[in-house]
Structures are given as structure tokens and as C-alpha cells.
mmCIF file of C-alpha atoms and ligand atoms in Angstrom:
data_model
loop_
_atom_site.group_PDB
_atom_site.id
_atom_site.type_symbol
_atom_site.label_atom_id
_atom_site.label_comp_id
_atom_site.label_asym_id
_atom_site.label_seq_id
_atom_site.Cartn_x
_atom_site.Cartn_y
_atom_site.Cartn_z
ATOM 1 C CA UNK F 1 0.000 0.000 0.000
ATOM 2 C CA UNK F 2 1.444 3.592 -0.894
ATOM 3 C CA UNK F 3 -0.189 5.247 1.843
ATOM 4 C CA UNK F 4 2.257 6.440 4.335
ATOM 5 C CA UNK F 5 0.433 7.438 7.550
ATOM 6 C CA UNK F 6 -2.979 6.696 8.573
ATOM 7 C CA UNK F 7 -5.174 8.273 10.818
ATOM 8 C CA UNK F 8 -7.897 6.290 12.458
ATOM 9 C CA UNK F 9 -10.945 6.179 15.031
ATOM 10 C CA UNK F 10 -12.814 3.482 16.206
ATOM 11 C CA UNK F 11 -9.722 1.514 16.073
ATOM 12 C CA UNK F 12 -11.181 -0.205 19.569
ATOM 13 C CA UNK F 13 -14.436 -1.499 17.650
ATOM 14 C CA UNK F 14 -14.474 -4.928 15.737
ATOM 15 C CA UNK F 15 -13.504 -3.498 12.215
ATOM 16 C CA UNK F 16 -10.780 -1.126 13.945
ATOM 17 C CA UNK F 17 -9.302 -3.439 15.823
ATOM 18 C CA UNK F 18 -8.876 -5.710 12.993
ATOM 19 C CA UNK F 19 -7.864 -3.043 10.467
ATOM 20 C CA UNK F 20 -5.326 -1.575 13.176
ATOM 21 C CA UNK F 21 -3.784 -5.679 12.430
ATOM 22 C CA UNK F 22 -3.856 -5.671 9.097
ATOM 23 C CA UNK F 23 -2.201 -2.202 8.918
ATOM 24 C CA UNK F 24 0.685 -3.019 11.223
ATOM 25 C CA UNK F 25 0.927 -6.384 9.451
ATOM 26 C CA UNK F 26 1.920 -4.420 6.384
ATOM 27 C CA UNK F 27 4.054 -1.841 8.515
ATOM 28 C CA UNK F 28 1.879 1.309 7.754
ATOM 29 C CA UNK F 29 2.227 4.084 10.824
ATOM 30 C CA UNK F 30 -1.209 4.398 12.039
ATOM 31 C CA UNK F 31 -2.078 7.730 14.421
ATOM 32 C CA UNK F 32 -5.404 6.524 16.474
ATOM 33 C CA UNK F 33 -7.801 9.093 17.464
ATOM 34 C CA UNK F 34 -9.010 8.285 20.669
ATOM 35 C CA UNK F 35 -11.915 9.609 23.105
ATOM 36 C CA UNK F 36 -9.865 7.919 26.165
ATOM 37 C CA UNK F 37 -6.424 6.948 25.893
ATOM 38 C CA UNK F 38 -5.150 3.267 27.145
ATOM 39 C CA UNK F 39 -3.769 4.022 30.177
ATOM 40 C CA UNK F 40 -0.154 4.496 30.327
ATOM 41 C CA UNK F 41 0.346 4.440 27.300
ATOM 42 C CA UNK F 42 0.778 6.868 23.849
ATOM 43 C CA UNK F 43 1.870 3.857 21.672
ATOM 44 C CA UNK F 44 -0.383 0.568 21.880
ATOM 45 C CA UNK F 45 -1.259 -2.263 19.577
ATOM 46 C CA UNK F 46 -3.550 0.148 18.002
ATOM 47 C CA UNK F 47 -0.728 2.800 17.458
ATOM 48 C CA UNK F 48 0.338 5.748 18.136
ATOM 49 C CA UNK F 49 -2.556 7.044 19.955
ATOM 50 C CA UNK F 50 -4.091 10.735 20.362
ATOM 51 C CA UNK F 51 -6.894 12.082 22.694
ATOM 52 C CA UNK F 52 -9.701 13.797 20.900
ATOM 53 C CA UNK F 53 -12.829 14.745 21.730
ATOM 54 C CA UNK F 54 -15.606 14.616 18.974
ATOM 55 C CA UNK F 55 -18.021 16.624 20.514
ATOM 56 C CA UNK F 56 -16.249 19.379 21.253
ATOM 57 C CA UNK F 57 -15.948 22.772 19.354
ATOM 58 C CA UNK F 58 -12.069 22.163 19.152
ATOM 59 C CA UNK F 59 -11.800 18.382 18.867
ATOM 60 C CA UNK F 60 -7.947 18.204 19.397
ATOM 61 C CA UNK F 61 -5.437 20.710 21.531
ATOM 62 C CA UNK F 62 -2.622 20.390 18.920
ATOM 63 C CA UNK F 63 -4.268 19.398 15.402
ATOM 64 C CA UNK F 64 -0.746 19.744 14.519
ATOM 65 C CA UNK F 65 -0.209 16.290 15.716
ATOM 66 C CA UNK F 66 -1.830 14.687 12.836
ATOM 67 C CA UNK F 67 0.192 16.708 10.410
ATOM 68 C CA UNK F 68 1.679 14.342 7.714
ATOM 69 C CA UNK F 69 -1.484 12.311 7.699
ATOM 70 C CA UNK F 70 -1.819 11.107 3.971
ATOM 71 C CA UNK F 71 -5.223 9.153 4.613
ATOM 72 C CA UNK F 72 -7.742 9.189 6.746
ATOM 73 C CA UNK F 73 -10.246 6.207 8.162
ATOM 74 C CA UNK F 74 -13.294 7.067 10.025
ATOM 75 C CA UNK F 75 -14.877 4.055 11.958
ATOM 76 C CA UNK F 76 -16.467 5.972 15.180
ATOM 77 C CA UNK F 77 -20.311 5.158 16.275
ATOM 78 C CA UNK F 78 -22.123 3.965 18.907
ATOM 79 C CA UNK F 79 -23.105 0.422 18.853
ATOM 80 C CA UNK F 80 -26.021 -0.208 17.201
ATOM 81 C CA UNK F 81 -27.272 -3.099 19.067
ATOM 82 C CA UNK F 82 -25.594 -1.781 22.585
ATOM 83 C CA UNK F 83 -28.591 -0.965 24.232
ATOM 84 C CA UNK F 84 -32.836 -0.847 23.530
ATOM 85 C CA UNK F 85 -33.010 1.917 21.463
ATOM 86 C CA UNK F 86 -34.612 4.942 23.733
ATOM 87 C CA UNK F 87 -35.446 8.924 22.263
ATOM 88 C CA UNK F 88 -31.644 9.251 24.019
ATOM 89 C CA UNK F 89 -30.037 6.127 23.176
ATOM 90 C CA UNK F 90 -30.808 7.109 19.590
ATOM 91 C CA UNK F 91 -29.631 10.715 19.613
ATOM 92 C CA UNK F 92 -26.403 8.815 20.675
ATOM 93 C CA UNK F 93 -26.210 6.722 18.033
ATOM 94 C CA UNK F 94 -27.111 10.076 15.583
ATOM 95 C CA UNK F 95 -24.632 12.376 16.985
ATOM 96 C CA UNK F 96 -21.670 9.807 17.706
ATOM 97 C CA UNK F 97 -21.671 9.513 13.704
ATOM 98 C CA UNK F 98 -22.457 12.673 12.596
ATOM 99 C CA UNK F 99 -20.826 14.927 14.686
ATOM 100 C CA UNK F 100 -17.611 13.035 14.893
ATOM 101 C CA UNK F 101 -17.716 12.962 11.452
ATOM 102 C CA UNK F 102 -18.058 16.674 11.064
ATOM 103 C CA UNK F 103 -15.276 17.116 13.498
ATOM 104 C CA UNK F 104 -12.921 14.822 11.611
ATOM 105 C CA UNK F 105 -13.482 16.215 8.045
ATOM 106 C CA UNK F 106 -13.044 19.810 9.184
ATOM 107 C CA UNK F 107 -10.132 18.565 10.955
ATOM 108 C CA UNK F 108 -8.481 16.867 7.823
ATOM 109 C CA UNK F 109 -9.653 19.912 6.007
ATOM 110 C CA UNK F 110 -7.358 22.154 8.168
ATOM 111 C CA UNK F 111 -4.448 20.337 7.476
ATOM 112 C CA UNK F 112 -1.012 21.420 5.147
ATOM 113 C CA UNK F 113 -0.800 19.116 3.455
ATOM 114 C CA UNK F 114 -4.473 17.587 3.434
ATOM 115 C CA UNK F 115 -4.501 14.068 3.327
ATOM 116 C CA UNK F 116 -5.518 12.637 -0.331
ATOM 117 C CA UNK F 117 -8.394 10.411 1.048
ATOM 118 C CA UNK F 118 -10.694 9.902 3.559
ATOM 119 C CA UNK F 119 -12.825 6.181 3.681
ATOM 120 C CA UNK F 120 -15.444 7.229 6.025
ATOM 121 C CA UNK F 121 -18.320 4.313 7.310
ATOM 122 C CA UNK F 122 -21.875 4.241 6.483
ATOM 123 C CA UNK F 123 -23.882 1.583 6.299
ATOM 124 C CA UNK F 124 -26.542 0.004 4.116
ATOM 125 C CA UNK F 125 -29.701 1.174 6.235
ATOM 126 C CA UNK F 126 -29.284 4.092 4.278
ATOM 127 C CA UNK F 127 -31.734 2.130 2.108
ATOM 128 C CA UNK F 128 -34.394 1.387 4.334
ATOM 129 C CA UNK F 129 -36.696 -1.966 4.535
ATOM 130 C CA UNK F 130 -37.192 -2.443 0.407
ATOM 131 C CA UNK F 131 -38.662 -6.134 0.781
ATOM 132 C CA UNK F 132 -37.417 -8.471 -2.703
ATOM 133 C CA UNK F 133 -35.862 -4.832 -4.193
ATOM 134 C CA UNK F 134 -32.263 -5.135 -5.870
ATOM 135 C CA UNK F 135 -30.158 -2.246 -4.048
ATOM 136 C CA UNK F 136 -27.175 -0.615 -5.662
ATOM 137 C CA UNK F 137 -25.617 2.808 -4.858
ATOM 138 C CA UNK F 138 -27.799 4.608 -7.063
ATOM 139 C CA UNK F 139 -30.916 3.161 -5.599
ATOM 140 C CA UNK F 140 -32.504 6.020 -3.416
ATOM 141 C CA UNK F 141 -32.502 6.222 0.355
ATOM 142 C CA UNK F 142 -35.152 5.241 2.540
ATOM 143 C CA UNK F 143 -37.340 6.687 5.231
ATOM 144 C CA UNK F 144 -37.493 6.486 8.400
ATOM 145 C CA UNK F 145 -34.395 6.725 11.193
ATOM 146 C CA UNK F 146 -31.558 5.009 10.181
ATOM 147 C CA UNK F 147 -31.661 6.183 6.340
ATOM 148 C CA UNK F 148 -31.466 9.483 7.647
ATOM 149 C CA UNK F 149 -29.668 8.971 10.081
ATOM 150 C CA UNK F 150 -26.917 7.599 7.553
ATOM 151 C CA UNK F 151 -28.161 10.271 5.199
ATOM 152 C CA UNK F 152 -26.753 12.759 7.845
ATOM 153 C CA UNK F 153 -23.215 10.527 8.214
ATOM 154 C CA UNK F 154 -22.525 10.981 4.863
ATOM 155 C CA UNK F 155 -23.386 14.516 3.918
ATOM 156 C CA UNK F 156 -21.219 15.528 7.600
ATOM 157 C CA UNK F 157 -18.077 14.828 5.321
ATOM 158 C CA UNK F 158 -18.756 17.792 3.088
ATOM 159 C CA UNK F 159 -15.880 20.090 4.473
ATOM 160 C CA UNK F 160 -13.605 17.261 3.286
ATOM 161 C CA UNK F 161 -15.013 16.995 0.234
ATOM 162 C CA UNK F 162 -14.995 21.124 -0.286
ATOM 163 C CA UNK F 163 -11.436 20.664 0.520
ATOM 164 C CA UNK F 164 -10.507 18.738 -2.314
ATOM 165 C CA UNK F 165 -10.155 15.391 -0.116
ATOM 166 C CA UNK F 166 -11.581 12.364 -2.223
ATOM 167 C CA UNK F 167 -14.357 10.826 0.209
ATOM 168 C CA UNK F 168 -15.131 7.143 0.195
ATOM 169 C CA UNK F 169 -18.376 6.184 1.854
ATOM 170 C CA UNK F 170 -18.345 2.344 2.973
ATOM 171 C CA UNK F 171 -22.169 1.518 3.060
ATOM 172 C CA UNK F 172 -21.282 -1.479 5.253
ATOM 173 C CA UNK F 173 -24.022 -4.651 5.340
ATOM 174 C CA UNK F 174 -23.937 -6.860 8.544
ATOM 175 C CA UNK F 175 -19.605 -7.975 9.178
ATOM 176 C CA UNK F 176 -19.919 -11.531 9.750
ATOM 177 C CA UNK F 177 -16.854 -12.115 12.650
ATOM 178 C CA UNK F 178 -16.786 -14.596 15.354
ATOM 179 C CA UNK F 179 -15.038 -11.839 16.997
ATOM 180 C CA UNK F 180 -18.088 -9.346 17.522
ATOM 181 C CA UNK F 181 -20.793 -7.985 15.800
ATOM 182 C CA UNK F 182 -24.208 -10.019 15.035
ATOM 183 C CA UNK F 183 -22.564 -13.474 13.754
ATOM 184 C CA UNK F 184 -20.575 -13.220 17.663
ATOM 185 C CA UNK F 185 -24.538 -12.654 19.630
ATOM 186 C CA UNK F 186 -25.794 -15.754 17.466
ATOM 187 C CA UNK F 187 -22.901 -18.345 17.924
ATOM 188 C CA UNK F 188 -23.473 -19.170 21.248
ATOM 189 C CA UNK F 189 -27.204 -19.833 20.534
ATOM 190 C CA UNK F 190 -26.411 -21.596 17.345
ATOM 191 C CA UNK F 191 -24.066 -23.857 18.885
ATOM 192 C CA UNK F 192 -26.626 -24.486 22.066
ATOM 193 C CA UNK F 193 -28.643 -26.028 18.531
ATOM 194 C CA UNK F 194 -31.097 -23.202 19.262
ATOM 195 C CA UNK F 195 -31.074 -21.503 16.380
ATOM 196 C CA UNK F 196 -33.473 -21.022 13.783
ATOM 197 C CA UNK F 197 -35.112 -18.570 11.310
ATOM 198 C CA UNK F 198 -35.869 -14.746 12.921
ATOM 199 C CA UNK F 199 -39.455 -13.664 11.701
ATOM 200 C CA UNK F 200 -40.729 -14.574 8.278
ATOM 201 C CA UNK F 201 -37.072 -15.511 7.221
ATOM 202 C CA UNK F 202 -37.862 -14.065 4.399
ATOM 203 C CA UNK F 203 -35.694 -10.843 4.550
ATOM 204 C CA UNK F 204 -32.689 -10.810 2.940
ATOM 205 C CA UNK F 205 -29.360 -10.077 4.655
ATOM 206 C CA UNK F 206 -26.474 -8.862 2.716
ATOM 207 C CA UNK F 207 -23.330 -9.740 4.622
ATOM 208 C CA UNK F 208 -20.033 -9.657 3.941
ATOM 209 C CA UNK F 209 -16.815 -11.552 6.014
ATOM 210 C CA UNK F 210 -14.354 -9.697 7.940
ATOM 211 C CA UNK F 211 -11.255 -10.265 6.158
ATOM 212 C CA UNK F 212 -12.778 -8.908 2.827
ATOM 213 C CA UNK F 213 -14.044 -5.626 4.696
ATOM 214 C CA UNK F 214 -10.422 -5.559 5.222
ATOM 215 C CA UNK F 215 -9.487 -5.579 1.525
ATOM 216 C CA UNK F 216 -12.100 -3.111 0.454
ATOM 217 C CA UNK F 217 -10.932 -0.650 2.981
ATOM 218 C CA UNK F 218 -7.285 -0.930 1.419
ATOM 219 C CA UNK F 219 -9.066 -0.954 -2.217
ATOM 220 C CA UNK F 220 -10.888 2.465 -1.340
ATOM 221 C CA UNK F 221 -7.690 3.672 0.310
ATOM 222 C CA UNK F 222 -5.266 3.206 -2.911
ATOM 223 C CA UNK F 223 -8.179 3.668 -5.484
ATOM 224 C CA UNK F 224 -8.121 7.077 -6.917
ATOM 225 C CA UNK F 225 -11.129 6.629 -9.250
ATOM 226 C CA UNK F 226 -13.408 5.670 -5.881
ATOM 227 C CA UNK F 227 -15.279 8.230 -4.042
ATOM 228 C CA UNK F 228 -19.140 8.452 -3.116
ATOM 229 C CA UNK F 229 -21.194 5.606 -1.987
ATOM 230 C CA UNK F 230 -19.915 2.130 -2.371
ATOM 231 C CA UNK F 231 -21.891 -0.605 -0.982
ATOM 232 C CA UNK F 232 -19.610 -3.116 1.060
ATOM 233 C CA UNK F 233 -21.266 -6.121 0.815
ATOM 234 C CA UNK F 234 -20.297 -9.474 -0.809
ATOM 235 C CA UNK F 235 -22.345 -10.390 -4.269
ATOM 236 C CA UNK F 236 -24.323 -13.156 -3.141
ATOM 237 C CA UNK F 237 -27.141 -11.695 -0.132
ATOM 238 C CA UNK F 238 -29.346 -14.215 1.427
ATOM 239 C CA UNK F 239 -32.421 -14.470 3.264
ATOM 240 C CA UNK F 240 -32.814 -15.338 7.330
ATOM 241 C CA UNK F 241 -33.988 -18.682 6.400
ATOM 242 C CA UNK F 242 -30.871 -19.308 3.883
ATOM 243 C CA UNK F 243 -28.024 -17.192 6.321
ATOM 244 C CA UNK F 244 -29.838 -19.692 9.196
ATOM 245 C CA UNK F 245 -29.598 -23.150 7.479
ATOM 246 C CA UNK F 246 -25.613 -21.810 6.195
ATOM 247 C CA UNK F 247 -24.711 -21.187 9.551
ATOM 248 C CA UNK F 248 -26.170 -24.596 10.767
ATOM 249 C CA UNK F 249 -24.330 -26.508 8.467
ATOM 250 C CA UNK F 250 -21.421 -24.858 8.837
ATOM 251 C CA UNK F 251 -21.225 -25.287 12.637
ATOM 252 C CA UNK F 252 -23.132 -28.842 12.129
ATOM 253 C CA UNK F 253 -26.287 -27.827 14.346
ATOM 254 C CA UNK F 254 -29.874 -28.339 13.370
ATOM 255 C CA UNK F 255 -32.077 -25.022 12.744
ATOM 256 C CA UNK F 256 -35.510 -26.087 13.671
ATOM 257 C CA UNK F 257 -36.658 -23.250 16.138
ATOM 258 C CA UNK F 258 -38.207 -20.220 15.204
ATOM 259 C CA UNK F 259 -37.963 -16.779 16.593
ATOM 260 C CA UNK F 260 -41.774 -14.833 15.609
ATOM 261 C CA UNK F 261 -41.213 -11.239 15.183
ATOM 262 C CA UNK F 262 -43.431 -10.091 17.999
ATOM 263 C CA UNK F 263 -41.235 -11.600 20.104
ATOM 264 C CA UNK F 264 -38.476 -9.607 18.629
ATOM 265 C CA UNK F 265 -40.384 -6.986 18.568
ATOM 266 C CA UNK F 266 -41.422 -6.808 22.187
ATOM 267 C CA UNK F 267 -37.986 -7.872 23.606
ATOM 268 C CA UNK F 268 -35.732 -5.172 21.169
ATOM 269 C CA UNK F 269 -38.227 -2.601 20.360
ATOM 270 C CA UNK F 270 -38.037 -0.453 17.523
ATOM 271 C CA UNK F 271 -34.089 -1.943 16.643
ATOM 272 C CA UNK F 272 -35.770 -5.229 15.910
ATOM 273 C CA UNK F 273 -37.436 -3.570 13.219
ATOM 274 C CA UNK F 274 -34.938 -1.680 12.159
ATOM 275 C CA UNK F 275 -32.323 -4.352 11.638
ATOM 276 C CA UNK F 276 -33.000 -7.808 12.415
ATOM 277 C CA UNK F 277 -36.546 -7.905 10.713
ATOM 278 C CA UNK F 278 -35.380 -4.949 7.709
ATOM 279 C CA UNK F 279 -35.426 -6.975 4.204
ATOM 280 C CA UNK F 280 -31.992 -5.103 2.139
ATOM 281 C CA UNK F 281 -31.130 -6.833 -0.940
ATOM 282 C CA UNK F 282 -27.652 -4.561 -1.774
ATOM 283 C CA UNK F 283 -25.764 -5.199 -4.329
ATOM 284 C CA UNK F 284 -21.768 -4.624 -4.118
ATOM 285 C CA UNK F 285 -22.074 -2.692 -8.073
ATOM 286 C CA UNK F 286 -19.469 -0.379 -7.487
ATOM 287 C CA UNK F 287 -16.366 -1.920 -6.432
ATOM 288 C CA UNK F 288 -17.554 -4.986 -8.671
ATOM 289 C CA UNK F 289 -16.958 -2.396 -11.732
ATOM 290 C CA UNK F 290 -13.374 -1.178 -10.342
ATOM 291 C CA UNK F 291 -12.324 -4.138 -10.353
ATOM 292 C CA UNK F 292 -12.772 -5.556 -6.635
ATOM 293 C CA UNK F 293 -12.411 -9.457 -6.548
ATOM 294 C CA UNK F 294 -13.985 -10.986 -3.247
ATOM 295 C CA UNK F 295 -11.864 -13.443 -1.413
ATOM 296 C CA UNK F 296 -15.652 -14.926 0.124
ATOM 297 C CA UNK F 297 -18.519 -14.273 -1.984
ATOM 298 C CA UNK F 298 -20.875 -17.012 -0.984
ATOM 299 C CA UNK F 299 -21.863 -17.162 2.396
ATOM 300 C CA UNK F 300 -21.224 -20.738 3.599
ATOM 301 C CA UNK F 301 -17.518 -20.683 2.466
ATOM 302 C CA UNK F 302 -17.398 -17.239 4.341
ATOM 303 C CA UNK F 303 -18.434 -18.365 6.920
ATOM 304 C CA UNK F 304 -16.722 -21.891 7.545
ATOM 305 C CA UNK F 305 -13.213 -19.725 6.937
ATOM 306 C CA UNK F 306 -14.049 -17.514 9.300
ATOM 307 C CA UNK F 307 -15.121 -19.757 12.106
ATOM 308 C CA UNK F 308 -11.988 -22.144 11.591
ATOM 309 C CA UNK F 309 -9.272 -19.243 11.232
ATOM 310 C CA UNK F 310 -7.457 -19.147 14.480
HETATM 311 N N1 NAP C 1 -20.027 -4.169 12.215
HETATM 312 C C1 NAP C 1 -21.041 -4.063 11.357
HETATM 313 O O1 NAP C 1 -21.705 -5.079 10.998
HETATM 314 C C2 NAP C 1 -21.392 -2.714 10.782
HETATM 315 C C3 NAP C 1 -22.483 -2.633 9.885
HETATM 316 C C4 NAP C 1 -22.838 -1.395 9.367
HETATM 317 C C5 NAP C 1 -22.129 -0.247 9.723
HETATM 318 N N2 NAP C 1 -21.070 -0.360 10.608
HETATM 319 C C6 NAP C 1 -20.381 0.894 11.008
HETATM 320 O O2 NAP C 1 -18.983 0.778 10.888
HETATM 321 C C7 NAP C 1 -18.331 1.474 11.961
HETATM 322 C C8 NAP C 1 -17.399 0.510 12.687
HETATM 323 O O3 NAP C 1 -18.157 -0.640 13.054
HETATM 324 P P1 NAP C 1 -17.713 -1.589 14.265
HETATM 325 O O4 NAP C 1 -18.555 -2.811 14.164
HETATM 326 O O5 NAP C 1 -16.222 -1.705 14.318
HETATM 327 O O6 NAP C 1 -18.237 -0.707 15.483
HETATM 328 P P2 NAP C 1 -17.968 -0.903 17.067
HETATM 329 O O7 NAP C 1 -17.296 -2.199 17.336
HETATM 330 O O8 NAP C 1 -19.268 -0.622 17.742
HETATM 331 O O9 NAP C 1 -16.913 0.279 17.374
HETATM 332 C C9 NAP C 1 -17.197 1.608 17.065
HETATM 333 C C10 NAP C 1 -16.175 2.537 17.704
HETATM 334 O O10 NAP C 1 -16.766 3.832 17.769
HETATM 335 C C11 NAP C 1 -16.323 4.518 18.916
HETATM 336 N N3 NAP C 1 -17.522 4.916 19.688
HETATM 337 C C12 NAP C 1 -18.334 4.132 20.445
HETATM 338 N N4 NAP C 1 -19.297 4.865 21.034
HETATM 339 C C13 NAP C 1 -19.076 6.151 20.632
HETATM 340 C C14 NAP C 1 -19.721 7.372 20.922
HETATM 341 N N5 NAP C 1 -20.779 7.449 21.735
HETATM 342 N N6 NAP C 1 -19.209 8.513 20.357
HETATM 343 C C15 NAP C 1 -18.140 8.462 19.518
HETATM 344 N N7 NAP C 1 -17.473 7.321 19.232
HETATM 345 C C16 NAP C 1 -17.949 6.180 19.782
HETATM 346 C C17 NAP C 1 -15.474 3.560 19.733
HETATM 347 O O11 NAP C 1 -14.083 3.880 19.504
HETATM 348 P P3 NAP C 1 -13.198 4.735 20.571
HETATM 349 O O12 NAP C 1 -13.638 4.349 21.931
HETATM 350 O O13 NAP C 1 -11.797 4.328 20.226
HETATM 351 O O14 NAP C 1 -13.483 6.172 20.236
HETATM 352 C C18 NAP C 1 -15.796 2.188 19.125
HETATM 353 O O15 NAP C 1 -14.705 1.327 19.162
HETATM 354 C C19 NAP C 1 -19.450 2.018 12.865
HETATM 355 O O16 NAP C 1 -19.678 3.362 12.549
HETATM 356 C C20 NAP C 1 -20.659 1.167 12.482
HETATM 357 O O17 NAP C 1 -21.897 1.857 12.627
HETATM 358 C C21 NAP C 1 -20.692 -1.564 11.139
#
């Protein structure tokens, strides 16, 4: 990669922490921008690390720090599936993205020399519940909270983009880890042989595995052609009743139960709706037309990699 310093938030979340690996892997100097700091410690194993506070009208003391930054990746956001989502919970979730988004394009903005590129996240609920619907990136949002809420996240880059920086937005679908994320919540159960199709099963999930978010996030990085909306998902989505009978085969567990959506409903609230239940068949169009290969495309060999890698 040609990239010669990288500055990053989120690094402590699932993608960051594994991004943070891959980057040191390759020996790239990573700068981590941090709301607290590990204690004791400036340099960790997620770099060299940097206090900032996104919220605040002056996010860093000494922006001067993060001079010589040459690309920039923005992972910060509250956790989606943290906590039942209440009026406050989801101003949280809002302001975490767009705010610290703001912050970090005006940020990069300031900067002599500005960094070529900055790969900020998104995600694909930009498009709403859109049933047996095909979704690429120039299908139009949806309505409702999270569309606009990602809506928001994306157009809070603009004093980056005014700057001249090229803007990647990663419209990520559901990163299939064992480390964290959904796939993590629903391998215990799975393995218990408790698992089994969530609501009608009939809404289709478009996934993609870890170590390929990995490779797109380099790809955007070291593409100059990419900027805008690129949907991070592998080629191949699938339904709840096809990701459930995948992931019994591939941990060898039968799939019989069933999980109605009232009970999802009344035991996550409105997030139920909102993710688990949400139909988004997204299609991966752009980086498929610049070239992207996918190391996983179909689920079950994603997902039998991923659970044997150590
Ligand atoms: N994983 C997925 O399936 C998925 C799907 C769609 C979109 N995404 C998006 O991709 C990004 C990274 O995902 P992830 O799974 O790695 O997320 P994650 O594990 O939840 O980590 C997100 C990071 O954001 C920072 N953060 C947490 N709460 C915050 C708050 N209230 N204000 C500001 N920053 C906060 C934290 O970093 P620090 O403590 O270091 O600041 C945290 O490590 C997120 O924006 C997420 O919405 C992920």
C-alpha cells in the first residue's frame, strides 16, 4: 500500500481493531484518534494514539499532531445493538456519527498538506426496509431513522469533500466475525442447537466476512477513481432462512426453532425492526466495476473460513 500514515478512530471497535492488524501487518504508521487513551500508554497495539474529543468545538489541543497524515479512516459510532433503542439512546447513536464525522473532516480539512483520502463508514440502512428490491448505490434512500440517520453521516463529510479530499463512503451490510458484531450474539445460541429462522425468514441479509471488509478498505484507500457511496457487501445476499440453514451446516447444528417477530419486537423494540426484521437486498455494483475481486462471496464458504481461522 502507498499510503504512508494513517489516521484512524474506532480503532477499539471490531472493524478497527482488525484493520489496526492488518495495517501493522503491512508496517503502515497508524495515528489513532481516541476519546480515552489506554492508560499508560501513547503507543499501543492500536498505534500511536491521540486524545480527541468529537463533541467538542475544538476536537484536538494540537491538530498539529496529525500533520503528515496522507489518509484518513473514520470508523467511530455507537453500537447499534448496545442498548434498547430509547429517544436518548438514539440521539447517541445520531450524533456519535455525525458529529464526529463533522469534526474529523473539518479537521483533515485544516491540514497542510491535506490528506488525499478519507474512507469514512456508512452503512446500508441508508436504504431502508425495500422487501425483494435489488439495491445498488444509485438506488434512493429510505425513510425512516436510520436512512437518515446515515443520510446525515454521509453529507457531515462535506468540508472534506470542499477541501478537495476524495471521500469514500463504505455503506457497510452486517460484518460476519466470530469476533463481535451479530454473527458473535448468534454463535453461542447456534451452537446451544437453538437456532433457527428470525421472523418470516424471508428478509434478505447482505453480509459480507471480515477479512474482505479488510481488503475493500485498502481498495478504497489506494483507489483514486473511488469516491461516493460504495456498498460493502459481498455479491451473493441471502435471506434469514438461507443465512440460518448456512450457519447450521457450517457449525453442524440443526435449525428447527423459530424466533416470531413479535417476540423480537417486544424484547428489542423499535431496533428489531430496524435491523433484524429490515429486508436489504444490496448489491456490491461499485467496487464490482473497479475491479474488486472478493476473497468470500458465498456465504457458507465465508463463513466456515471464518469460524476455523485461528
Ligand atoms: N459491524 C457491522 O456489521 C457494521 C455494519 C454497518 C455499519 N457499521 C459501522 O462501521 C463502523 C465501525 O463498526 P464496528 O462494528 O467496528 O463498530 P464498534 O465495534 O461498535 O466500534 C465503534 C467505535 O466507535 C467509537 N464509539 C463508540 N461509542 C461512541 C460514541 N458514543 N461517540 C463516539 N465514538 C464512539 C469507539 O471507539 P473509541 O472508543 O476508540 O473512540 C468504538 O470502538 C461504525 O460506525 C458502524 O456503525 C458496522
Amino acid at each position: 500500500m502507498t499510503t504512508d500514515q494513517i489516521l484512524l478512530t474506532g480503532s477499539s471497535g471490531l472493524i478497527g481493531t482488525s484493520l489496526v492488524r492488518t495495517l501493522r501487518g503491512k508496517r503502515i504508521s497508524i495515528i489513532s484518534l481516541r476519546r480515552r487513551l489506554s492508560p499508560g500508554a501513547a503507543v499501543s497495539d492500536a498505534g500511536f494514539q491521540l486524545l480527541w474529543d468529537p463533541y467538542a468545538a475544538a476536537p484536538m489541543r494540537r491538530p498539529q499532531e496529525i500533520e503528515g497524515t496522507t489518509a484518513a479512516v473514520h470508523l467511530s459510532g455507537a453500537n447499534l445493538a448496545d442498548r434498547r433503542w430509547s429517544s436518548s439512546y438514539k440521539r447517541e447513536l445520531q450524533e456519535s456519527r455525525v458529529k464526529s464525522t463533522r469534526a474529523l473532516a473539518t479537521l483533515l480539512a485544516g491540514l497542510q498538506p491535506k490528506p488525499a483520502v478519507l474512507v469514512c463508514a456508512s452503512a446500508i440502512g441508508i436504504y431502508g426496509e425495500r422487501g425483494e428490491e435489488l439495491l445498488t448505490e444509485t438506488s434512493g434512500p429510505g425513510s425512516g431513522f436510520l436512512p437518515e440517520m446515515c443520510l446525515a453521516w454521509e453529507r457531515a463529510t462535506q468540508p472534506a469533500s470542499d477541501a478537495g479530499i476524495r471521500v469514500v463512503h463504505l455503506r457497510f451490510g452486517v460484518v460476519l466475525s466470530p469476533e463481535g458484531g451479530a454473527l458473535a450474539k448468534m454463535l453461542p445460541v447456534f451452537r446451544a442447537g437453538l437456532g433457527g429462522q428470525l421472523g418470516s425468514g424471508r428478509q434478505w441479509i447482505s453480509w459480507v466476512a471480515l477479512p474482505d471488509v479488510m481488503r475493500v478498505i485498502e481498495f478504497a484507500l489506494e483507489t483514486a477513481s473511488l469516491a461516493g457511496p460504495v456498498n460493502l457487501v459481498a455479491p451473493n445476499p441471502v435471506t434469514n432462512l438461507e443465512f440460518t440453514g448456512c450457519l447450521g451446516r457450517a457449525l453442524h447444528r440443526p435449525t428447527l426453532l423459530r424466533v416470531p417477530a413479535f417476540a423480537l419486537r417486544v424484547a428489542l423494540g423499535e431496533m428489531a425492526e430496524a435491523t433484524i426484521l429490515r429486508s436489504e437486498r444490496v448489491l456490491p455494483t461499485r467496487l464490482c466495476s473497479s475491479g474488486f475481486e472478493f476473497q468470500y462471496p458465498a456465504l457458507e464458504d465465508g463463513l466456515r473460513a471464518i469460524l476455523t481461522q485461528p
